[in-house]
């Protein structure tokens, strides 16, 4: 099997954005009409998936996508706790509908109802609902719900611990994934995303999170941000900070995905990062939707870059399937229950 | 010649930090004694340089370093405009003394007296003093004087234009270089530095700065942050944002240095970035001071990685000398006046 661990429902029917627009308008001006999600039919969902993610999945030769709401639209910096909670629930329910319509090809990962200044503990209820009731296998955890102001504490701060405890208890990993940016310094997908990946890794390097949570599994997307390119810097910083070598510390709990959109980047990722820490992913359709004029193929068709590495059968199985099943135990059990 | 375009005086005599400590104490409590810089002798400066940067420069086989004050100590977020101005002037004067003592091996690049909320125009006087009176050939421009809160406008905002006009007039480049971080999310050299490099590049991609300043030259240090590793992402984003290809836009004005501390990272940098845009640098001694157990050599001995590329004589000359002389015209003229 070939499992893409990082896909977003960026093609949802227009009713979803209409709801969001009305929700924000109502929050900003309570005299505006309260938001109402117009009916979305199964056929509409089918069409948005079949003509987009499922089509490309099949064309590119993959089997399944670990699927979550559009990351840039989580926008935890907008509104308040109630706005975030309602918006999150609607998005997760929509993912559940996609998964119910295409159970062979999609499995759910949830958005969380985060908000600036609101304890992450308050997100546990929605996590449990999605995992226990809806069969989701992971979540996207935003390390900066302020949207580019980084006003909260680092991920190694004890305030995050109740949530990590629940992740371990439920046996689900979190992908560390920011949302849109409301800071004009940071383009969302060109700066904020990549910076957050790099930042999270360095927080883990400085901290001691995985001594407290030896079973916690976290995924840093977008190829680990800047980290593999600067692997020597991070190895050296670990040494300077009197931390264990990266392979004996962070990399027992952290995975990088393969959302790196050119061959030399993928080459580097596989050269410096242990094969056991790499998860196949494309973030289809996400930050970069076009065709690379240098190759004639989509930038985000990352399977092609990995195929070009000519990995051994064993390594290929790890990246495309084995590591993902290990990082997402509930995905593994769901597949096993289907005889896969 | 082999010219390292990125070195900091991280080994300055203790009197400098003593002054800074007193300056901060006095700012926080005006009843504390006003700061006074104790005398620093030429012999002291000679010793701090000869046993450190100059020793390593010679051992590693380079000839000259473009030298500036310790970047993490600029700390533009501390104090107010007057504190920053005085601290900056002291640091720049100290660089001038180093250069005067070792003119064959060091040439100056200045710190700027930036402060949160203070117009960058106010930094022009110190820039002119350093360039015109002290013979400096460039400056370090902090894109985030708030130290990790990113509270100011992006570099493409018109508020920066008076400074860019002066850079062009004086024919000096700026290295885009943040300082220490006062945001607990960002480790200075492990996250804030690399994020700032990535952020600046994406700001340039989004903006149109180089149409307004076709002769402006900017250096993005630390190998361009995450950018070369994600070169496909940036090529794709340029296309999605209806911007010209990177090689016809940003890369006519922007250089990346080689402060990437392992061989695979340097390999990637030279594979994806045009040789004309790469400047030799080590940031000696900077973020990573140790010896790589995998090679037995210092992480930041970047010349070894470049030597291992077996570049053609022409490309080698570009990276080690030609590009730096082109990016820093006043350095070129200084060398020419010495018959070099």
mmCIF file of N, CA, C and O in Angstrom, chain A residues 150 152-154 183-187 189-190 194-195 198-199 202-203 206 222-223 225-226 228-237 240 260-262 264-265 268-269 271-272 283 287-289 292 294 299, chain B residues 150 152-154 183-187 189-190 194-195 198-199 202-203 206 222-223 225-226 228-237 240 260-262 264-265 268-269 271-272 283 287-289 292 294 299:
data_model
loop_
_atom_site.group_PDB
_atom_site.id
_atom_site.type_symbol
_atom_site.label_atom_id
_atom_site.label_comp_id
_atom_site.label_asym_id
_atom_site.label_seq_id
_atom_site.Cartn_x
_atom_site.Cartn_y
_atom_site.Cartn_z
ATOM 1 N N UNK A 150 3.004 34.347 17.650
ATOM 2 C CA UNK A 150 3.738 33.475 18.568
ATOM 3 C C UNK A 150 3.657 33.997 19.994
ATOM 4 O O UNK A 150 4.671 34.146 20.680
ATOM 5 N N UNK A 152 1.997 32.554 22.490
ATOM 6 C CA UNK A 152 1.842 31.517 23.510
ATOM 7 C C UNK A 152 3.164 30.879 23.886
ATOM 8 O O UNK A 152 4.215 31.270 23.387
ATOM 9 N N UNK A 153 3.113 29.893 24.780
ATOM 10 C CA UNK A 153 4.345 29.234 25.211
ATOM 11 C C UNK A 153 4.791 28.167 24.199
ATOM 12 O O UNK A 153 3.985 27.691 23.406
ATOM 13 N N UNK A 154 6.080 27.793 24.236
ATOM 14 C CA UNK A 154 6.569 26.724 23.346
ATOM 15 C C UNK A 154 5.913 25.381 23.671
ATOM 16 O O UNK A 154 5.351 25.195 24.760
ATOM 17 N N UNK A 183 0.068 37.971 10.422
ATOM 18 C CA UNK A 183 1.221 38.852 10.591
ATOM 19 C C UNK A 183 1.785 39.121 9.201
ATOM 20 O O UNK A 183 2.191 38.177 8.505
ATOM 21 N N UNK A 184 1.807 40.387 8.808
ATOM 22 C CA UNK A 184 2.191 40.709 7.429
ATOM 23 C C UNK A 184 3.639 40.344 7.116
ATOM 24 O O UNK A 184 4.047 40.364 5.959
ATOM 25 N N UNK A 185 4.421 40.016 8.115
ATOM 26 C CA UNK A 185 5.782 39.551 7.839
ATOM 27 C C UNK A 185 5.811 38.152 7.239
ATOM 28 O O UNK A 185 6.770 37.803 6.555
ATOM 29 N N UNK A 186 4.788 37.364 7.542
ATOM 30 C CA UNK A 186 4.844 35.945 7.208
ATOM 31 C C UNK A 186 3.803 35.550 6.173
ATOM 32 O O UNK A 186 2.595 35.513 6.491
ATOM 33 N N UNK A 187 4.214 35.248 4.983
ATOM 34 C CA UNK A 187 3.324 34.567 4.042
ATOM 35 C C UNK A 187 3.005 33.192 4.630
ATOM 36 O O UNK A 187 3.896 32.515 5.157
ATOM 37 N N UNK A 189 2.014 29.967 3.497
ATOM 38 C CA UNK A 189 2.662 28.729 3.058
ATOM 39 C C UNK A 189 4.129 28.921 2.694
ATOM 40 O O UNK A 189 4.873 27.951 2.620
ATOM 41 N N UNK A 190 4.549 30.174 2.481
ATOM 42 C CA UNK A 190 5.936 30.422 2.084
ATOM 43 C C UNK A 190 6.864 30.742 3.236
ATOM 44 O O UNK A 190 8.088 30.638 3.086
ATOM 45 N N UNK A 194 6.809 26.912 7.113
ATOM 46 C CA UNK A 194 8.174 26.378 7.182
ATOM 47 C C UNK A 194 8.844 26.822 8.482
ATOM 48 O O UNK A 194 9.558 26.054 9.135
ATOM 49 N N UNK A 195 8.627 28.065 8.865
ATOM 50 C CA UNK A 195 9.192 28.555 10.130
ATOM 51 C C UNK A 195 8.665 27.756 11.323
ATOM 52 O O UNK A 195 9.408 27.471 12.264
ATOM 53 N N UNK A 198 10.437 24.421 11.618
ATOM 54 C CA UNK A 198 11.792 24.606 12.140
ATOM 55 C C UNK A 198 11.747 24.939 13.627
ATOM 56 O O UNK A 198 12.524 24.412 14.437
ATOM 57 N N UNK A 199 10.827 25.816 13.982
ATOM 58 C CA UNK A 199 10.682 26.255 15.367
ATOM 59 C C UNK A 199 10.327 25.094 16.288
ATOM 60 O O UNK A 199 10.914 24.943 17.375
ATOM 61 N N UNK A 202 13.272 22.844 16.961
ATOM 62 C CA UNK A 202 14.253 23.426 17.884
ATOM 63 C C UNK A 202 13.705 23.466 19.302
ATOM 64 O O UNK A 202 14.465 23.300 20.262
ATOM 65 N N UNK A 203 12.404 23.657 19.454
ATOM 66 C CA UNK A 203 11.805 23.569 20.802
ATOM 67 C C UNK A 203 12.023 22.174 21.385
ATOM 68 O O UNK A 203 12.387 22.027 22.550
ATOM 69 N N UNK A 206 15.664 21.822 22.447
ATOM 70 C CA UNK A 206 15.973 22.514 23.702
ATOM 71 C C UNK A 206 15.347 21.841 24.904
ATOM 72 O O UNK A 206 15.886 21.885 26.008
ATOM 73 N N UNK A 222 6.118 19.232 5.889
ATOM 74 C CA UNK A 222 6.936 20.020 4.963
ATOM 75 C C UNK A 222 8.412 19.651 5.111
ATOM 76 O O UNK A 222 9.281 20.519 5.213
ATOM 77 N N UNK A 223 8.640 18.347 5.124
ATOM 78 C CA UNK A 223 10.016 17.861 5.133
ATOM 79 C C UNK A 223 10.822 18.270 6.344
ATOM 80 O O UNK A 223 12.059 18.250 6.302
ATOM 81 N N UNK A 225 10.652 21.352 7.723
ATOM 82 C CA UNK A 225 11.020 22.774 7.632
ATOM 83 C C UNK A 225 12.430 22.924 7.093
ATOM 84 O O UNK A 225 12.758 22.368 6.045
ATOM 85 N N UNK A 226 13.252 23.681 7.800
ATOM 86 C CA UNK A 226 14.636 23.904 7.372
ATOM 87 C C UNK A 226 15.587 22.863 7.947
ATOM 88 O O UNK A 226 16.780 22.885 7.650
ATOM 89 N N UNK A 228 16.417 19.420 7.891
ATOM 90 C CA UNK A 228 17.375 18.535 7.207
ATOM 91 C C UNK A 228 18.485 19.306 6.478
ATOM 92 O O UNK A 228 19.640 18.884 6.480
ATOM 93 N N UNK A 229 18.133 20.443 5.882
ATOM 94 C CA UNK A 229 19.137 21.255 5.177
ATOM 95 C C UNK A 229 20.205 21.752 6.141
ATOM 96 O O UNK A 229 21.365 21.924 5.769
ATOM 97 N N UNK A 230 19.800 21.998 7.378
ATOM 98 C CA UNK A 230 20.734 22.491 8.394
ATOM 99 C C UNK A 230 21.032 21.412 9.443
ATOM 100 O O UNK A 230 21.269 21.725 10.608
ATOM 101 N N UNK A 231 21.012 20.164 9.050
ATOM 102 C CA UNK A 231 21.184 19.057 9.988
ATOM 103 C C UNK A 231 22.487 19.180 10.776
ATOM 104 O O UNK A 231 22.538 18.868 11.971
ATOM 105 N N UNK A 232 23.537 19.645 10.139
ATOM 106 C CA UNK A 232 24.805 19.841 10.851
ATOM 107 C C UNK A 232 24.672 20.884 11.945
ATOM 108 O O UNK A 232 25.213 20.725 13.047
ATOM 109 N N UNK A 233 23.964 21.966 11.655
ATOM 110 C CA UNK A 233 23.702 22.996 12.662
ATOM 111 C C UNK A 233 22.983 22.390 13.867
ATOM 112 O O UNK A 233 23.342 22.639 15.018
ATOM 113 N N UNK A 234 21.971 21.570 13.616
ATOM 114 C CA UNK A 234 21.197 21.008 14.728
ATOM 115 C C UNK A 234 21.981 19.948 15.482
ATOM 116 O O UNK A 234 21.884 19.865 16.712
ATOM 117 N N UNK A 235 22.782 19.175 14.778
ATOM 118 C CA UNK A 235 23.636 18.227 15.488
ATOM 119 C C UNK A 235 24.615 18.987 16.382
ATOM 120 O O UNK A 235 24.868 18.617 17.533
ATOM 121 N N UNK A 236 25.154 20.090 15.828
ATOM 122 C CA UNK A 236 26.096 20.887 16.606
ATOM 123 C C UNK A 236 25.443 21.601 17.776
ATOM 124 O O UNK A 236 26.021 21.696 18.866
ATOM 125 N N UNK A 237 24.229 22.092 17.582
ATOM 126 C CA UNK A 237 23.525 22.770 18.671
ATOM 127 C C UNK A 237 23.169 21.788 19.782
ATOM 128 O O UNK A 237 23.258 22.122 20.970
ATOM 129 N N UNK A 240 26.269 21.488 21.744
ATOM 130 C CA UNK A 240 26.547 22.700 22.529
ATOM 131 C C UNK A 240 25.600 22.847 23.715
ATOM 132 O O UNK A 240 25.961 23.400 24.751
ATOM 133 N N UNK A 260 8.235 18.072 0.137
ATOM 134 C CA UNK A 260 9.359 18.873 -0.371
ATOM 135 C C UNK A 260 9.262 18.759 -1.886
ATOM 136 O O UNK A 260 9.308 17.655 -2.422
ATOM 137 N N UNK A 261 9.147 19.906 -2.561
ATOM 138 C CA UNK A 261 8.607 19.877 -3.918
ATOM 139 C C UNK A 261 9.641 19.986 -5.032
ATOM 140 O O UNK A 261 9.395 20.642 -6.043
ATOM 141 N N UNK A 262 10.760 19.343 -4.832
ATOM 142 C CA UNK A 262 11.730 19.197 -5.938
ATOM 143 C C UNK A 262 12.684 18.051 -5.589
ATOM 144 O O UNK A 262 12.851 17.699 -4.418
ATOM 145 N N UNK A 264 16.065 17.655 -5.645
ATOM 146 C CA UNK A 264 17.232 17.820 -4.763
ATOM 147 C C UNK A 264 16.857 17.888 -3.284
ATOM 148 O O UNK A 264 17.617 17.412 -2.431
ATOM 149 N N UNK A 265 15.707 18.454 -2.979
ATOM 150 C CA UNK A 265 15.273 18.510 -1.586
ATOM 151 C C UNK A 265 14.969 17.119 -1.043
ATOM 152 O O UNK A 265 15.359 16.777 0.080
ATOM 153 N N UNK A 268 18.168 15.238 -0.424
ATOM 154 C CA UNK A 268 18.795 15.632 0.848
ATOM 155 C C UNK A 268 18.079 14.997 2.040
ATOM 156 O O UNK A 268 18.716 14.459 2.951
ATOM 157 N N UNK A 269 16.753 15.068 2.032
ATOM 158 C CA UNK A 269 15.970 14.509 3.141
ATOM 159 C C UNK A 269 16.342 13.052 3.383
ATOM 160 O O UNK A 269 16.597 12.639 4.521
ATOM 161 N N UNK A 271 19.015 11.569 2.413
ATOM 162 C CA UNK A 271 20.437 11.383 2.709
ATOM 163 C C UNK A 271 20.725 11.582 4.194
ATOM 164 O O UNK A 271 21.518 10.844 4.776
ATOM 165 N N UNK A 272 20.064 12.569 4.826
ATOM 166 C CA UNK A 272 20.460 12.897 6.197
ATOM 167 C C UNK A 272 19.525 12.346 7.267
ATOM 168 O O UNK A 272 19.934 12.184 8.410
ATOM 169 N N UNK A 283 0.782 16.652 0.691
ATOM 170 C CA UNK A 283 -0.098 17.787 1.008
ATOM 171 C C UNK A 283 -0.922 18.176 -0.212
ATOM 172 O O UNK A 283 -1.073 19.355 -0.540
ATOM 173 N N UNK A 287 -0.104 23.903 -0.773
ATOM 174 C CA UNK A 287 0.557 25.182 -0.980
ATOM 175 C C UNK A 287 0.869 25.455 -2.443
ATOM 176 O O UNK A 287 0.750 26.577 -2.910
ATOM 177 N N UNK A 288 1.283 24.419 -3.145
ATOM 178 C CA UNK A 288 1.792 24.640 -4.504
ATOM 179 C C UNK A 288 1.030 23.720 -5.451
ATOM 180 O O UNK A 288 1.213 22.509 -5.442
ATOM 181 N N UNK A 289 0.185 24.314 -6.256
ATOM 182 C CA UNK A 289 -0.727 23.504 -7.070
ATOM 183 C C UNK A 289 -0.275 23.358 -8.519
ATOM 184 O O UNK A 289 -0.855 22.586 -9.267
ATOM 185 N N UNK A 292 5.542 21.957 -12.520
ATOM 186 C CA UNK A 292 6.923 22.435 -12.586
ATOM 187 C C UNK A 292 7.367 22.439 -14.045
ATOM 188 O O UNK A 292 7.439 21.375 -14.671
ATOM 189 N N UNK A 294 10.137 22.634 -15.217
ATOM 190 C CA UNK A 294 11.394 21.891 -15.400
ATOM 191 C C UNK A 294 11.168 20.389 -15.529
ATOM 192 O O UNK A 294 12.038 19.676 -16.022
ATOM 193 N N UNK A 299 4.406 20.042 -8.999
ATOM 194 C CA UNK A 299 5.397 20.223 -7.928
ATOM 195 C C UNK A 299 5.133 19.261 -6.783
ATOM 196 O O UNK A 299 6.062 18.698 -6.211
ATOM 197 N N UNK B 150 8.206 40.154 15.768
ATOM 198 C CA UNK B 150 7.862 40.523 14.396
ATOM 199 C C UNK B 150 6.722 41.550 14.375
ATOM 200 O O UNK B 150 5.721 41.376 13.688
ATOM 201 N N UNK B 152 7.027 44.738 13.487
ATOM 202 C CA UNK B 152 7.173 45.788 12.478
ATOM 203 C C UNK B 152 6.696 45.340 11.110
ATOM 204 O O UNK B 152 6.217 44.222 10.942
ATOM 205 N N UNK B 153 6.826 46.208 10.120
ATOM 206 C CA UNK B 153 6.376 45.872 8.767
ATOM 207 C C UNK B 153 7.425 45.032 8.025
ATOM 208 O O UNK B 153 8.604 45.044 8.385
ATOM 209 N N UNK B 154 7.002 44.306 6.986
ATOM 210 C CA UNK B 154 7.969 43.535 6.188
ATOM 211 C C UNK B 154 8.959 44.445 5.457
ATOM 212 O O UNK B 154 8.717 45.647 5.301
ATOM 213 N N UNK B 183 11.584 35.967 22.475
ATOM 214 C CA UNK B 183 10.344 35.193 22.401
ATOM 215 C C UNK B 183 10.706 33.740 22.702
ATOM 216 O O UNK B 183 11.521 33.142 21.977
ATOM 217 N N UNK B 184 10.107 33.193 23.763
ATOM 218 C CA UNK B 184 10.517 31.859 24.223
ATOM 219 C C UNK B 184 10.221 30.766 23.206
ATOM 220 O O UNK B 184 10.685 29.643 23.356
ATOM 221 N N UNK B 185 9.447 31.082 22.181
ATOM 222 C CA UNK B 185 9.233 30.096 21.132
ATOM 223 C C UNK B 185 10.463 29.879 20.257
ATOM 224 O O UNK B 185 10.603 28.831 19.641
ATOM 225 N N UNK B 186 11.305 30.915 20.173
ATOM 226 C CA UNK B 186 12.381 30.892 19.179
ATOM 227 C C UNK B 186 13.753 30.868 19.830
ATOM 228 O O UNK B 186 14.196 31.879 20.407
ATOM 229 N N UNK B 187 14.437 29.753 19.733
ATOM 230 C CA UNK B 187 15.854 29.750 20.050
ATOM 231 C C UNK B 187 16.559 30.644 19.021
ATOM 232 O O UNK B 187 16.234 30.612 17.832
ATOM 233 N N UNK B 189 19.784 31.028 17.549
ATOM 234 C CA UNK B 189 20.506 30.521 16.380
ATOM 235 C C UNK B 189 19.863 29.271 15.773
ATOM 236 O O UNK B 189 20.151 28.920 14.638
ATOM 237 N N UNK B 190 18.983 28.612 16.541
ATOM 238 C CA UNK B 190 18.367 27.385 16.042
ATOM 239 C C UNK B 190 17.029 27.592 15.369
ATOM 240 O O UNK B 190 16.574 26.728 14.613
ATOM 241 N N UNK B 194 17.221 31.221 11.316
ATOM 242 C CA UNK B 194 16.846 30.501 10.089
ATOM 243 C C UNK B 194 15.461 30.954 9.618
ATOM 244 O O UNK B 194 15.226 31.138 8.419
ATOM 245 N N UNK B 195 14.554 31.157 10.563
ATOM 246 C CA UNK B 195 13.218 31.650 10.202
ATOM 247 C C UNK B 195 13.299 33.018 9.532
ATOM 248 O O UNK B 195 12.560 33.301 8.587
ATOM 249 N N UNK B 198 14.373 32.721 5.911
ATOM 250 C CA UNK B 198 13.270 32.208 5.096
ATOM 251 C C UNK B 198 12.212 33.289 4.891
ATOM 252 O O UNK B 198 11.691 33.493 3.790
ATOM 253 N N UNK B 199 11.903 33.988 5.973
ATOM 254 C CA UNK B 199 10.879 35.033 5.948
ATOM 255 C C UNK B 199 11.254 36.160 4.997
ATOM 256 O O UNK B 199 10.426 36.628 4.202
ATOM 257 N N UNK B 202 10.827 35.186 1.371
ATOM 258 C CA UNK B 202 9.429 35.141 0.948
ATOM 259 C C UNK B 202 8.847 36.546 0.840
ATOM 260 O O UNK B 202 8.008 36.812 -0.024
ATOM 261 N N UNK B 203 9.288 37.461 1.704
ATOM 262 C CA UNK B 203 8.850 38.861 1.567
ATOM 263 C C UNK B 203 9.290 39.415 0.203
ATOM 264 O O UNK B 203 8.515 40.077 -0.489
ATOM 265 N N UNK B 206 7.082 37.951 -2.519
ATOM 266 C CA UNK B 206 5.750 38.558 -2.572
ATOM 267 C C UNK B 206 5.793 39.988 -3.102
ATOM 268 O O UNK B 206 4.852 40.455 -3.716
ATOM 269 N N UNK B 222 23.183 32.180 6.375
ATOM 270 C CA UNK B 222 22.827 30.809 6.775
ATOM 271 C C UNK B 222 22.236 30.044 5.606
ATOM 272 O O UNK B 222 21.190 29.409 5.715
ATOM 273 N N UNK B 223 22.949 30.152 4.497
ATOM 274 C CA UNK B 223 22.562 29.380 3.326
ATOM 275 C C UNK B 223 21.191 29.696 2.777
ATOM 276 O O UNK B 223 20.614 28.883 2.051
ATOM 277 N N UNK B 225 18.503 30.258 4.735
ATOM 278 C CA UNK B 225 17.458 29.693 5.604
ATOM 279 C C UNK B 225 16.981 28.360 5.066
ATOM 280 O O UNK B 225 17.788 27.467 4.797
ATOM 281 N N UNK B 226 15.671 28.223 4.925
ATOM 282 C CA UNK B 226 15.095 26.972 4.414
ATOM 283 C C UNK B 226 14.955 26.984 2.899
ATOM 284 O O UNK B 226 14.528 25.993 2.308
ATOM 285 N N UNK B 228 16.766 27.043 -0.139
ATOM 286 C CA UNK B 228 17.255 26.081 -1.141
ATOM 287 C C UNK B 228 16.634 24.689 -0.989
ATOM 288 O O UNK B 228 16.329 24.026 -1.980
ATOM 289 N N UNK B 229 16.437 24.266 0.254
ATOM 290 C CA UNK B 229 15.831 22.944 0.495
ATOM 291 C C UNK B 229 14.411 22.885 -0.066
ATOM 292 O O UNK B 229 13.942 21.844 -0.510
ATOM 293 N N UNK B 230 13.738 24.032 -0.036
ATOM 294 C CA UNK B 230 12.360 24.101 -0.539
ATOM 295 C C UNK B 230 12.284 24.895 -1.853
ATOM 296 O O UNK B 230 11.283 25.555 -2.113
ATOM 297 N N UNK B 231 13.334 24.826 -2.638
ATOM 298 C CA UNK B 231 13.409 25.630 -3.874
ATOM 299 C C UNK B 231 12.215 25.367 -4.787
ATOM 300 O O UNK B 231 11.688 26.284 -5.425
ATOM 301 N N UNK B 232 11.759 24.125 -4.853
ATOM 302 C CA UNK B 232 10.588 23.808 -5.672
ATOM 303 C C UNK B 232 9.347 24.517 -5.169
ATOM 304 O O UNK B 232 8.541 25.037 -5.944
ATOM 305 N N UNK B 233 9.169 24.549 -3.854
ATOM 306 C CA UNK B 233 8.054 25.287 -3.248
ATOM 307 C C UNK B 233 8.105 26.757 -3.662
ATOM 308 O O UNK B 233 7.089 27.346 -4.051
ATOM 309 N N UNK B 234 9.280 27.369 -3.602
ATOM 310 C CA UNK B 234 9.375 28.795 -3.919
ATOM 311 C C UNK B 234 9.213 29.058 -5.411
ATOM 312 O O UNK B 234 8.595 30.051 -5.802
ATOM 313 N N UNK B 235 9.724 28.161 -6.233
ATOM 314 C CA UNK B 235 9.477 28.317 -7.675
ATOM 315 C C UNK B 235 7.987 28.213 -7.943
ATOM 316 O O UNK B 235 7.425 28.986 -8.727
ATOM 317 N N UNK B 236 7.332 27.259 -7.277
ATOM 318 C CA UNK B 236 5.896 27.081 -7.469
ATOM 319 C C UNK B 236 5.086 28.246 -6.924
ATOM 320 O O UNK B 236 4.101 28.674 -7.540
ATOM 321 N N UNK B 237 5.491 28.778 -5.782
ATOM 322 C CA UNK B 237 4.772 29.924 -5.207
ATOM 323 C C UNK B 237 4.924 31.159 -6.093
ATOM 324 O O UNK B 237 3.979 31.933 -6.261
ATOM 325 N N UNK B 240 2.421 30.699 -8.741
ATOM 326 C CA UNK B 240 1.049 30.879 -8.255
ATOM 327 C C UNK B 240 0.729 32.342 -7.963
ATOM 328 O O UNK B 240 -0.411 32.772 -8.086
ATOM 329 N N UNK B 260 26.235 26.740 6.111
ATOM 330 C CA UNK B 260 25.467 25.499 6.206
ATOM 331 C C UNK B 260 26.466 24.447 6.660
ATOM 332 O O UNK B 260 27.461 24.216 5.982
ATOM 333 N N UNK B 261 26.193 23.798 7.787
ATOM 334 C CA UNK B 261 27.270 23.134 8.514
ATOM 335 C C UNK B 261 27.341 21.624 8.342
ATOM 336 O O UNK B 261 27.603 20.902 9.303
ATOM 337 N N UNK B 262 27.089 21.183 7.149
ATOM 338 C CA UNK B 262 27.345 19.764 6.819
ATOM 339 C C UNK B 262 27.407 19.629 5.296
ATOM 340 O O UNK B 262 26.856 20.452 4.562
ATOM 341 N N UNK B 264 25.990 17.480 3.037
ATOM 342 C CA UNK B 264 24.788 17.362 2.197
ATOM 343 C C UNK B 264 24.064 18.703 1.990
ATOM 344 O O UNK B 264 23.482 18.942 0.930
ATOM 345 N N UNK B 265 24.101 19.567 3.006
ATOM 346 C CA UNK B 265 23.469 20.873 2.856
ATOM 347 C C UNK B 265 24.192 21.731 1.828
ATOM 348 O O UNK B 265 23.562 22.385 0.986
ATOM 349 N N UNK B 268 23.421 20.502 -1.649
ATOM 350 C CA UNK B 268 22.114 20.971 -2.124
ATOM 351 C C UNK B 268 22.184 22.433 -2.549
ATOM 352 O O UNK B 268 21.682 22.817 -3.615
ATOM 353 N N UNK B 269 22.808 23.258 -1.724
ATOM 354 C CA UNK B 269 22.911 24.689 -2.028
ATOM 355 C C UNK B 269 23.509 24.909 -3.410
ATOM 356 O O UNK B 269 22.973 25.677 -4.227
ATOM 357 N N UNK B 271 23.692 22.750 -5.779
ATOM 358 C CA UNK B 271 22.932 22.097 -6.848
ATOM 359 C C UNK B 271 21.787 22.986 -7.339
ATOM 360 O O UNK B 271 21.519 23.044 -8.536
ATOM 361 N N UNK B 272 21.124 23.688 -6.412
ATOM 362 C CA UNK B 272 19.907 24.397 -6.838
ATOM 363 C C UNK B 272 20.106 25.907 -7.036
ATOM 364 O O UNK B 272 19.335 26.526 -7.751
ATOM 365 N N UNK B 283 30.549 32.196 9.240
ATOM 366 C CA UNK B 283 30.073 32.784 10.494
ATOM 367 C C UNK B 283 30.945 32.334 11.664
ATOM 368 O O UNK B 283 30.454 31.961 12.732
ATOM 369 N N UNK B 287 27.204 30.319 15.633
ATOM 370 C CA UNK B 287 26.172 29.502 16.264
ATOM 371 C C UNK B 287 26.705 28.161 16.753
ATOM 372 O O UNK B 287 26.313 27.679 17.809
ATOM 373 N N UNK B 288 27.567 27.554 15.957
ATOM 374 C CA UNK B 288 27.977 26.180 16.240
ATOM 375 C C UNK B 288 29.494 26.134 16.301
ATOM 376 O O UNK B 288 30.176 26.255 15.294
ATOM 377 N N UNK B 289 30.010 25.966 17.489
ATOM 378 C CA UNK B 289 31.449 26.095 17.684
ATOM 379 C C UNK B 289 32.178 24.751 17.767
ATOM 380 O O UNK B 289 33.395 24.702 17.775
ATOM 381 N N UNK B 292 32.505 18.298 14.593
ATOM 382 C CA UNK B 292 31.565 17.270 14.158
ATOM 383 C C UNK B 292 32.202 15.902 14.353
ATOM 384 O O UNK B 292 33.213 15.589 13.715
ATOM 385 N N UNK B 294 31.370 13.223 13.236
ATOM 386 C CA UNK B 294 31.323 12.420 12.010
ATOM 387 C C UNK B 294 32.473 12.741 11.060
ATOM 388 O O UNK B 294 32.795 11.944 10.175
ATOM 389 N N UNK B 299 32.237 22.002 12.713
ATOM 390 C CA UNK B 299 31.008 22.135 11.930
ATOM 391 C C UNK B 299 31.088 23.344 10.997
ATOM 392 O O UNK B 299 30.662 23.279 9.853
#
